[in-house]
Coordinates of C-alpha atoms in Angstrom, one line a residue:
Chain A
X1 CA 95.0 -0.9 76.1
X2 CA 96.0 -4.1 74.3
X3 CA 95.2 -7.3 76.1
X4 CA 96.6 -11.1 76.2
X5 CA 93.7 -13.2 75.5
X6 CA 92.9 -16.8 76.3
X7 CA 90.6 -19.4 75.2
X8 CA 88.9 -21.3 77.0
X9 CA 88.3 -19.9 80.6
X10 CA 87.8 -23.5 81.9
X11 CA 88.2 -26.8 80.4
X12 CA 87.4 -29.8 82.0
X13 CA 88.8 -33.2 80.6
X14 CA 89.2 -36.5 81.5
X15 CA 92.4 -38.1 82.5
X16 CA 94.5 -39.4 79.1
X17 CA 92.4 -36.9 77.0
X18 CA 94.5 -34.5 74.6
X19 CA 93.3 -30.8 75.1
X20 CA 94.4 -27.5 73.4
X21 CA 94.9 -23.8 75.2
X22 CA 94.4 -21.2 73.1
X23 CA 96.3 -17.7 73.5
X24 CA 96.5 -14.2 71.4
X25 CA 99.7 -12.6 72.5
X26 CA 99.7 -8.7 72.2
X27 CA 99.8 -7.7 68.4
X28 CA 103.4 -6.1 68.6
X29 CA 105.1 -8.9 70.9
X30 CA 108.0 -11.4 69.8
X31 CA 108.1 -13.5 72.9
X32 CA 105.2 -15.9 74.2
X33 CA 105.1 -17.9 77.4
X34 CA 103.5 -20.3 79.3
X35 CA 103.0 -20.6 82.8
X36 CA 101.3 -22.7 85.1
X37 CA 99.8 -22.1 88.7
X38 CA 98.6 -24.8 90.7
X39 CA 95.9 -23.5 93.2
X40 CA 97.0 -22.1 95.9
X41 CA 101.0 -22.0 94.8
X42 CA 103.1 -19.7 93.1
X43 CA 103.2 -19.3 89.1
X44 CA 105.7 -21.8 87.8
X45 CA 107.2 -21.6 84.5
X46 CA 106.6 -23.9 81.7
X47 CA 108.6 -22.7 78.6
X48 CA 109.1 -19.7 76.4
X49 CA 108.7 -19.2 72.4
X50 CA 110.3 -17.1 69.8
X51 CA 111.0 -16.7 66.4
X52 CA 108.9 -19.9 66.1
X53 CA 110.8 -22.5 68.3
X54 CA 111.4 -23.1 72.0
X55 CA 113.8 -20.7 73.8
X56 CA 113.3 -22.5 77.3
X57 CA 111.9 -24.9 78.6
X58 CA 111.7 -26.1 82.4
X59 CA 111.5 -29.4 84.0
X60 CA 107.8 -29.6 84.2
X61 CA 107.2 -29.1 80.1
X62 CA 107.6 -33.2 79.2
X63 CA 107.0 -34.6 76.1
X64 CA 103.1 -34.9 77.0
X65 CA 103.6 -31.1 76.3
X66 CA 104.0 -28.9 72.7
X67 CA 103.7 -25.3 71.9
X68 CA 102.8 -23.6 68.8
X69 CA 102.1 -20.7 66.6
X70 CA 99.3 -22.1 64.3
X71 CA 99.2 -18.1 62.7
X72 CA 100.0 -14.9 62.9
X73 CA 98.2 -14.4 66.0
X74 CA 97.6 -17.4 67.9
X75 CA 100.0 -19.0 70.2
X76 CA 98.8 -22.6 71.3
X77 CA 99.8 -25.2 74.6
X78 CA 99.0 -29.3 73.6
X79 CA 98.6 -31.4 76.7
X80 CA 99.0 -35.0 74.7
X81 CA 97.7 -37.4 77.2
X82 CA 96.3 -35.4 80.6
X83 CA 97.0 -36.4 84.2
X84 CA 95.4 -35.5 87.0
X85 CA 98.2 -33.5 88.3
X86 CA 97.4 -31.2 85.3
X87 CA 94.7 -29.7 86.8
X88 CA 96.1 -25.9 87.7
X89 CA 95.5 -22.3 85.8
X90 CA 97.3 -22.3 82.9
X91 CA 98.7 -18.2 82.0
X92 CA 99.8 -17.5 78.6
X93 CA 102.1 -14.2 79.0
X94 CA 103.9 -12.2 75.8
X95 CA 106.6 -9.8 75.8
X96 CA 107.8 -7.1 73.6
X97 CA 111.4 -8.1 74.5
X98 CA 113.6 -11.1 76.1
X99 CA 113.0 -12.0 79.8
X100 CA 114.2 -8.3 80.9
X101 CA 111.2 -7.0 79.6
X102 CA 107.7 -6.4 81.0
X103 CA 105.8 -9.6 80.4
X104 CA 101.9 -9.7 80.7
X105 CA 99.3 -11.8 81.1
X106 CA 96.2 -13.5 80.5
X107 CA 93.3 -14.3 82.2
X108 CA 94.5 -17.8 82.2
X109 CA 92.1 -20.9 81.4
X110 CA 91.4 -23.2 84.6
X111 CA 92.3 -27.1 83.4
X112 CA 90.5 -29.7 85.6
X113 CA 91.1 -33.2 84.9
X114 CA 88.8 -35.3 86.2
Chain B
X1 CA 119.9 -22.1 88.8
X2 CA 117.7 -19.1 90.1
X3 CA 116.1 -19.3 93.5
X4 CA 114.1 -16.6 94.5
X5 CA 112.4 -16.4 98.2
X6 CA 109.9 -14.3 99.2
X7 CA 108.9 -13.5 102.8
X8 CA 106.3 -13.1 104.5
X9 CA 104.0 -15.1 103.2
X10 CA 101.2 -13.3 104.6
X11 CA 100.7 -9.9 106.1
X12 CA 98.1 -8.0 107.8
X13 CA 98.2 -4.6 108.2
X14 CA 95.7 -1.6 109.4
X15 CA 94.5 0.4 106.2
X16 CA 97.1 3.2 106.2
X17 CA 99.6 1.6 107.3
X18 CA 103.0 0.2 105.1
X19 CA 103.8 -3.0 103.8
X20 CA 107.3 -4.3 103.1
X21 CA 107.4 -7.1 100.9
X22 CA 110.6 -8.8 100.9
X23 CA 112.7 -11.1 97.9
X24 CA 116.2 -12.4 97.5
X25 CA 117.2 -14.1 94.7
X26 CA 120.4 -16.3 94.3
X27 CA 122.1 -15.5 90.3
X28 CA 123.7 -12.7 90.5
X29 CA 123.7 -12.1 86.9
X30 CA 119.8 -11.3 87.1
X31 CA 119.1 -7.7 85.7
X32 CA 115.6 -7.3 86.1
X33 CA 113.0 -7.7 88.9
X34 CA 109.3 -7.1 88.4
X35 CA 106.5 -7.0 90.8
X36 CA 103.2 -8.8 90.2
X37 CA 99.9 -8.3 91.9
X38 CA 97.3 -11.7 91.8
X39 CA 94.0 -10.7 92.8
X40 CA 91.4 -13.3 93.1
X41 CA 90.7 -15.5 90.5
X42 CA 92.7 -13.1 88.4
X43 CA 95.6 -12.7 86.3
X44 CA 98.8 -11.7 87.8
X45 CA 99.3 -7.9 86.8
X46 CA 102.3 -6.1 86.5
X47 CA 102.3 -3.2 88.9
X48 CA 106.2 -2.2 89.4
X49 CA 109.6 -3.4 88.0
X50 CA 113.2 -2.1 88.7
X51 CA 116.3 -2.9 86.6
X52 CA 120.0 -3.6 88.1
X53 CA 121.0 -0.2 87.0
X54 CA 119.1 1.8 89.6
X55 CA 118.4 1.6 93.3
X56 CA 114.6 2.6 93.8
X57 CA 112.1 3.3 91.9
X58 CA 108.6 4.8 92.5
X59 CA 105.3 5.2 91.1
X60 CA 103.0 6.4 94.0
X61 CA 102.4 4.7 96.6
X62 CA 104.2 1.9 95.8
X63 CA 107.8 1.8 95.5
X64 CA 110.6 -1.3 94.9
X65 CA 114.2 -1.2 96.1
X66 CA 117.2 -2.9 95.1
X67 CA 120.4 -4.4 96.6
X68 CA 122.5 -5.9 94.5
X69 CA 125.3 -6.4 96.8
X70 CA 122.8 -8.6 99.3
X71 CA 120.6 -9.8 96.3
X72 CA 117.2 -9.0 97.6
X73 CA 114.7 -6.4 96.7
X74 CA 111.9 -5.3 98.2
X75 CA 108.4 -4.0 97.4
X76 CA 107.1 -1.2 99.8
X77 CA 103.5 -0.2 99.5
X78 CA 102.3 3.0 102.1
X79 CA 98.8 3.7 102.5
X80 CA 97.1 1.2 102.3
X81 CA 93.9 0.7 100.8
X82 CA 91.2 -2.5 101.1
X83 CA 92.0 -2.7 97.7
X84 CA 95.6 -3.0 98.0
X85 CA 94.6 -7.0 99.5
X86 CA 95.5 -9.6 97.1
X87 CA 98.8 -11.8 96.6
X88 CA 101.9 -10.1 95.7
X89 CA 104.4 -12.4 93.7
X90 CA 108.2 -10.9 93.3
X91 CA 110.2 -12.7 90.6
X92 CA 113.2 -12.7 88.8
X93 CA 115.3 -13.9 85.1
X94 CA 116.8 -17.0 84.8
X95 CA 120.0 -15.5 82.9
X96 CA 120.7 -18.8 81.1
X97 CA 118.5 -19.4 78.4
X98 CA 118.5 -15.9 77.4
X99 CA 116.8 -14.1 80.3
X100 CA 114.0 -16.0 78.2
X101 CA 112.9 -17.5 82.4
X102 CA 111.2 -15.5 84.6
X103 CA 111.6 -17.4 88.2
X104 CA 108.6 -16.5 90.9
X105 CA 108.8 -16.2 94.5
X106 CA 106.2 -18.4 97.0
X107 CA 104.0 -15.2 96.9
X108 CA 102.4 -12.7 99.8
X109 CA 99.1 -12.3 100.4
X110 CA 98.4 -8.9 101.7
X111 CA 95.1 -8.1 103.8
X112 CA 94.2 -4.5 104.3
X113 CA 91.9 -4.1 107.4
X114 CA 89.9 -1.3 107.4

């Protein structure tokens, strides 16, 4: 069964560093997401991507953040300038459909800013 | 925009016994509510979803029902199993922005006694 992949499974950085998450969506999917979970705390939204732009965005995703699709199969989060309230598990989920359709996940990469 | 609560936060039942999982969510306008199961460390998985056009849905032993009039659904697990312990999230669309939001509750985490 096809997967959502993510790369790395834990970065650390230091505070003001610029790091990259790395995510394959499922092959067939048209809508990417990111989401963010602070340990401990429920899975927060951070924005959602199609047809190569932004769909959504929430509160959260400043301008310190920046999604992209490098390629045809890679689907990318940019923290600019990291703070330690960055630390949390990052989820890269994909859909095959909007919102109203099953959204899945990855195994998420653990960000620690130290 | 959407608010979605979740209650209890945790819950301890006696393997074999039922679990009610409770949600309500505040835009009326949502059309889809999906079920997520977090176990350690892992991804959240998709385990059961219900759309506004039905009442109750079931796939073993775990079932979801839906109230549209009250705004609250509910996830109902019988049986259960060790395995059945981990954090259940509900959650819910954001309908502006394209459904393109999917709003989580505070999460339950479920322990199965044996």
């Amino acid at each position: 069964e096809p997967e959502v992949t993510q790369t790395p499974s834990h970065q650390v950085t230091q505070m003001g560093q610029e790091v990259i998450l790395r995510c394959v969506p499922i092959s067939n999917h048209l809508y990417f997401y990111w989401y963010r979970q602070i340990l401990g705390q429920k899975v927060e939204f951070l924005v959602s991507f199609y047809n190569n732009e932004i769909s959504e965005k929430s509160e959260i995703f400043d301008d310190q953040f920046s999604v992209e699709r490098p390629d045809g199969s890679n689907f990318t989060l940019k923290i600019r300038s990291t703070k330690l309230e960055d630390s949390a598990m990052y989820f890269c989920a994909s859909s095959e459909v909007a919102g109203s359709g099953e959204q899945y996940f990855g195994p998420g990469t653990r960000l620690t800013v130290t | 925009g959407e608010n979605v609560e979740q209650h209890p936060s945790t819950l301890s039942v006696q393997e074999g016994d039922s679990a009610v999982i409770k949600c309500t969510y505040s835009d009326s306008a949502s059309n889809y509510f999906p079920w997520y199961k977090q176990e350690l460390g892992k991804r959240p998985q998709l385990i059961i979803d219900i759309r506004s056009n039905v009442g109750e849905k079931k796939d073993q032993r775990i079932a979801v029902t839906l109230n549209k009039t009250a705004k609250h659904f509910s996830l109902h697990i019988t049986e259960t199993q060790p395995e059945d312990s981990a954090v259940y999230f509900c959650a819910a669309p954001l309908v502006s922005g394209g459904y393109n939001k999917l709003i989580f509750g505070a999460g339950t985490r479920l322990a199965v006694h044996p």
